[in-house]
Short mmCIF file of C-alpha atoms in Angstrom, two decimals:
data_model
loop_
_atom_site.label_atom_id
_atom_site.label_comp_id
_atom_site.label_asym_id
_atom_site.label_seq_id
_atom_site.Cartn_x
_atom_site.Cartn_y
_atom_site.Cartn_z
CA MET U 1 119.71 -101.24 64.13
CA ASN U 2 121.86 -104.35 64.52
CA TYR U 3 122.79 -103.29 68.05
CA LEU U 4 119.12 -102.71 68.91
CA GLU U 5 118.32 -106.20 67.66
CA HIS U 6 120.97 -107.74 69.91
CA ILE U 7 119.76 -105.72 72.92
CA GLY U 8 116.20 -106.88 72.31
CA LYS U 9 117.26 -110.52 71.92
CA TYR U 10 119.34 -110.25 75.09
CA PHE U 11 116.41 -109.08 77.21
CA MET U 12 114.09 -111.62 75.62
CA MET U 13 116.65 -114.26 76.56
CA LEU U 14 116.63 -113.04 80.17
CA ARG U 15 112.85 -113.40 80.30
CA ARG U 16 113.18 -117.09 79.44
CA VAL U 17 116.14 -117.56 81.78
CA PHE U 18 114.33 -116.34 84.90
CA THR U 19 111.52 -118.85 85.01
CA LYS U 20 110.80 -121.59 87.51
CA PRO U 21 113.09 -124.61 86.99
CA GLN U 22 111.19 -127.66 85.79
CA ARG U 23 113.11 -130.10 88.02
CA PHE U 24 114.69 -128.66 91.16
CA LYS U 25 116.93 -131.68 91.76
CA VAL U 26 118.53 -131.25 88.34
CA PHE U 27 118.79 -127.49 88.94
CA TYR U 28 120.59 -127.91 92.30
CA GLU U 29 123.08 -130.35 90.79
CA ALA U 30 123.74 -127.93 87.92
CA PHE U 31 124.08 -125.01 90.34
CA PHE U 32 126.79 -126.65 92.45
CA LYS U 33 128.60 -127.82 89.32
CA GLU U 34 128.67 -124.21 88.05
CA VAL U 35 129.92 -122.98 91.45
CA GLU U 36 132.86 -125.34 91.03
CA ASP U 37 133.50 -124.56 87.34
CA LEU U 38 132.96 -120.79 87.43
CA GLY U 39 133.98 -120.01 91.00
CA LEU U 40 136.24 -122.48 92.74
CA LYS U 41 138.42 -123.01 89.67
CA SER U 42 139.00 -119.24 89.51
CA LEU U 43 140.29 -119.01 93.10
CA GLY U 44 143.92 -119.60 92.16
CA ILE U 45 144.28 -116.86 89.56
CA ILE U 46 142.39 -114.30 91.68
CA MET U 47 144.52 -115.06 94.76
CA PHE U 48 147.78 -114.91 92.81
CA ILE U 49 147.01 -111.69 90.95
CA SER U 50 145.48 -109.93 93.98
CA PHE U 51 148.48 -110.61 96.20
CA PHE U 52 151.09 -109.36 93.77
CA ILE U 53 149.10 -106.41 92.41
CA GLY U 54 148.49 -105.29 96.00
CA GLY U 55 152.25 -105.37 96.54
CA VAL U 56 152.87 -103.40 93.35
CA ILE U 57 150.32 -100.72 94.34
CA ALA U 58 151.94 -100.31 97.76
CA LEU U 59 155.47 -100.17 96.34
CA GLN U 60 154.58 -97.65 93.65
CA THR U 61 152.80 -95.45 96.18
CA ALA U 62 155.78 -95.57 98.55
CA LEU U 63 158.27 -94.79 95.77
CA ASN U 64 156.28 -91.68 94.77
CA LEU U 65 156.11 -90.26 98.29
CA GLU U 66 159.35 -88.28 98.21
CA ASN U 67 158.20 -85.45 100.48
CA PRO U 68 159.42 -86.17 104.04
CA PHE U 69 156.45 -84.24 105.47
CA ILE U 70 153.96 -86.74 104.03
CA PRO U 71 153.29 -89.52 106.56
CA ARG U 72 154.28 -93.02 105.46
CA SER U 73 150.90 -94.26 106.66
CA LEU U 74 149.50 -92.73 103.46
CA VAL U 75 150.82 -95.80 101.64
CA GLY U 76 148.39 -98.09 103.49
CA PHE U 77 145.54 -95.62 103.05
CA ALA U 78 146.10 -95.29 99.29
CA ALA U 79 146.51 -99.04 98.81
CA LYS U 80 143.33 -99.75 100.77
CA ARG U 81 141.27 -97.27 98.75
CA SER U 82 142.70 -98.40 95.41
CA ILE U 83 142.15 -102.09 96.08
CA ILE U 84 138.66 -101.82 97.59
CA LEU U 85 137.28 -99.23 95.17
CA GLU U 86 138.70 -100.35 91.85
CA PHE U 87 141.19 -103.17 91.70
CA ALA U 88 139.29 -105.96 93.48
CA PRO U 89 135.77 -105.42 92.09
CA THR U 90 136.56 -104.05 88.63
CA PHE U 91 139.88 -105.47 87.44
CA CYS U 92 139.31 -108.89 88.97
CA SER U 93 135.91 -108.97 87.25
CA ILE U 94 137.57 -108.13 83.94
CA ILE U 95 140.01 -110.99 84.50
CA LEU U 96 137.07 -113.30 85.26
CA ALA U 97 135.28 -112.05 82.15
CA GLY U 98 138.20 -113.32 80.09
CA LYS U 99 138.59 -116.63 81.86
CA VAL U 100 134.97 -117.50 82.66
CA GLY U 101 133.30 -115.69 79.78
CA SER U 102 135.18 -117.57 77.09
CA TYR U 103 134.42 -120.87 78.87
CA ILE U 104 130.69 -120.13 79.07
CA THR U 105 130.46 -119.07 75.43
CA SER U 106 132.45 -122.02 74.13
CA SER U 107 130.54 -124.59 76.21
CA ILE U 108 127.07 -123.30 75.24
CA GLY U 109 128.16 -122.56 71.67
CA THR U 110 129.44 -126.12 71.25
CA MET U 111 126.08 -127.43 72.46
CA ARG U 112 124.37 -125.20 69.89
CA VAL U 113 126.45 -126.26 66.86
CA THR U 114 126.23 -129.96 67.85
CA GLU U 115 122.42 -129.60 68.13
CA GLN U 116 122.32 -130.58 71.82
CA ILE U 117 120.26 -127.45 72.59
CA ASP U 118 117.81 -128.41 69.83
CA ALA U 119 117.46 -131.82 71.48
CA LEU U 120 116.62 -130.17 74.82
CA GLU U 121 113.95 -128.04 73.13
CA VAL U 122 112.46 -131.10 71.41
CA MET U 123 112.15 -132.79 74.82
CA GLY U 124 110.16 -129.79 76.07
CA ILE U 125 112.94 -128.38 78.29
CA ASN U 126 113.48 -124.64 78.57
CA SER U 127 117.11 -124.74 77.42
CA LEU U 128 117.91 -121.16 78.50
CA ASN U 129 116.61 -121.76 82.01
CA HIS U 130 118.39 -125.12 82.19
CA LEU U 131 121.76 -123.85 80.92
CA VAL U 132 122.00 -120.19 81.97
CA LEU U 133 120.15 -119.78 85.29
CA PRO U 134 122.58 -121.99 87.28
CA LYS U 135 125.48 -119.97 85.85
CA VAL U 136 123.87 -116.65 86.82
CA LEU U 137 123.10 -117.73 90.38
CA ALA U 138 126.51 -119.38 90.83
CA THR U 139 128.39 -116.21 89.84
CA VAL U 140 126.10 -113.83 91.75
CA PHE U 141 126.37 -115.86 94.96
CA PHE U 142 130.05 -116.86 94.79
CA TYR U 143 131.82 -113.86 93.25
CA PRO U 144 131.29 -111.52 96.24
CA PHE U 145 133.30 -114.04 98.30
CA LEU U 146 135.91 -114.23 95.55
CA ILE U 147 136.28 -110.45 95.35
CA SER U 148 136.35 -110.11 99.15
CA LEU U 149 139.21 -112.60 99.21
CA GLY U 150 140.92 -110.54 96.50
CA MET U 151 140.59 -107.39 98.66
CA PHE U 152 142.12 -109.11 101.67
CA LEU U 153 145.01 -110.63 99.72
CA GLY U 154 145.67 -107.36 97.89
CA ILE U 155 145.98 -105.42 101.13
CA PHE U 156 148.03 -108.21 102.69
CA GLY U 157 150.30 -108.28 99.64
CA GLY U 158 150.96 -104.56 100.12
CA TRP U 159 151.96 -105.16 103.74
CA VAL U 160 154.31 -108.02 102.76
CA ALA U 161 155.90 -105.88 100.03
CA GLY U 162 156.57 -103.06 102.48
CA VAL U 163 158.08 -105.32 105.13
CA LEU U 164 160.34 -107.12 102.65
CA SER U 165 161.46 -104.00 100.76
CA GLY U 166 161.93 -101.76 103.80
CA LEU U 167 160.26 -98.81 102.04
CA PHE U 168 157.74 -98.48 104.85
CA SER U 169 157.07 -100.24 108.11
CA GLY U 170 154.26 -102.67 108.74
CA ALA U 171 152.96 -100.49 111.59
CA ASP U 172 152.69 -97.44 109.31
CA TYR U 173 150.90 -99.51 106.69
CA ILE U 174 148.36 -100.86 109.20
CA GLU U 175 147.81 -97.36 110.55
CA GLY U 176 147.01 -96.18 107.03
CA ILE U 177 144.56 -99.03 106.53
CA GLN U 178 142.71 -98.03 109.70
CA THR U 179 142.65 -94.32 108.83
CA ASP U 180 139.26 -92.94 107.74
CA PHE U 181 137.71 -96.36 107.24
CA LYS U 182 134.23 -96.16 105.66
CA PRO U 183 132.19 -99.39 105.71
CA PHE U 184 130.07 -98.13 102.79
CA LEU U 185 133.07 -98.57 100.50
CA LEU U 186 132.82 -102.32 101.07
CA VAL U 187 129.09 -102.20 100.30
CA TYR U 188 129.86 -100.24 97.14
CA ALA U 189 132.43 -102.85 96.06
CA ILE U 190 129.99 -105.73 96.66
CA ILE U 191 127.20 -103.97 94.71
CA LYS U 192 129.56 -103.53 91.77
CA THR U 193 130.62 -107.16 92.04
CA LEU U 194 127.00 -108.38 91.87
CA VAL U 195 126.33 -106.33 88.73
CA PHE U 196 129.56 -107.46 87.11
CA ALA U 197 128.88 -111.11 88.02
CA PHE U 198 125.49 -110.88 86.33
CA LEU U 199 127.10 -109.51 83.17
CA ILE U 200 129.85 -112.15 83.23
CA ALA U 201 127.23 -114.91 83.29
CA THR U 202 124.61 -113.55 80.88
CA VAL U 203 126.53 -111.78 78.09
CA PRO U 204 128.76 -114.80 77.21
CA SER U 205 125.70 -117.04 77.50
CA TYR U 206 123.93 -114.87 74.93
CA HIS U 207 126.82 -115.08 72.49
CA GLY U 208 127.10 -118.84 72.93
CA TYR U 209 123.38 -119.56 72.70
CA PHE U 210 122.78 -117.64 69.47
CA VAL U 211 125.97 -118.65 67.69
CA LYS U 212 125.56 -119.80 64.09
CA GLY U 213 127.99 -121.94 62.15
CA GLY U 214 130.63 -124.42 63.20
CA SER U 215 133.65 -124.51 65.47
CA ILE U 216 135.17 -121.37 63.89
CA ALA U 217 131.98 -119.45 64.71
CA VAL U 218 132.20 -120.66 68.32
CA GLY U 219 135.76 -119.35 68.62
CA ARG U 220 134.74 -116.01 67.11
CA ALA U 221 131.76 -115.79 69.49
CA SER U 222 134.04 -116.48 72.47
CA THR U 223 136.25 -113.54 71.49
CA GLN U 224 133.27 -111.26 70.97
CA SER U 225 131.75 -112.23 74.30
CA VAL U 226 134.94 -111.36 76.20
CA VAL U 227 135.20 -108.00 74.41
CA TRP U 228 131.58 -107.03 74.98
CA THR U 229 131.54 -108.24 78.59
CA THR U 230 134.62 -106.12 79.30
CA ILE U 231 133.07 -103.09 77.60
CA LEU U 232 129.84 -103.46 79.58
CA ILE U 233 131.75 -103.88 82.85
CA VAL U 234 133.66 -100.65 82.21
CA ILE U 235 130.45 -98.77 81.30
CA ALA U 236 128.57 -100.18 84.31
CA ASN U 237 131.53 -99.27 86.54
CA TYR U 238 131.29 -95.63 85.41
CA PHE U 239 127.55 -95.33 86.06
CA LEU U 240 127.66 -97.21 89.39
CA THR U 241 130.45 -94.93 90.59
CA GLN U 242 128.41 -91.89 89.59
CA MET U 243 125.28 -93.17 91.34
CA LEU U 244 126.82 -94.57 94.53
CA LEU U 245 129.76 -92.28 95.32
CA THR U 246 128.58 -88.83 94.16
#
């Protein structure tokens, strides 16, 4: 019953979030601030991890191709599929859930325990719309670009790893990337990214908004938000894969 209560409160929260902003100028300023805080400040870690994980995927694939009859271009093909289908949209989103989710929960939770949210409500401001809607729109609009950059750098990292290690040639890798290319796979990855971005913005916001207690409660809520966001991303990934690829 406790889980049902949280699910109900979550959807009731969303109903208040998606209302018309009271002052569009304030909303636009908040939106671009969230794009910087939740998106631009995550560029570095996504670029770094994507590049090196792409190299690791390519190297591991090449090291496991011991049969001389298997073409070396399979390395590029396997790396492309792995990065586009799973690594970039799913694992990068899980990384963002840890980095961004804890920030969202702690920032909103601190406002709750210091009674700043109560002050907004007293002034007649829809606090959920004011605090959460810019975060949702910022992640939904910016994260597809972030994940697309992760795809590119992951594939590029695989090419660099092959050239530097000598396990496979750059020409074979590029041939594998071009083999059996399906544009729908990119659409599938972007759809997953949009769903994951929505979860990354709303689930931590829920935990931060309804936190009770002091600073210790805020820290506990931040941990819970990261755990539950990760769980929901994994579950959503399973059902989206079933619906879109089967």
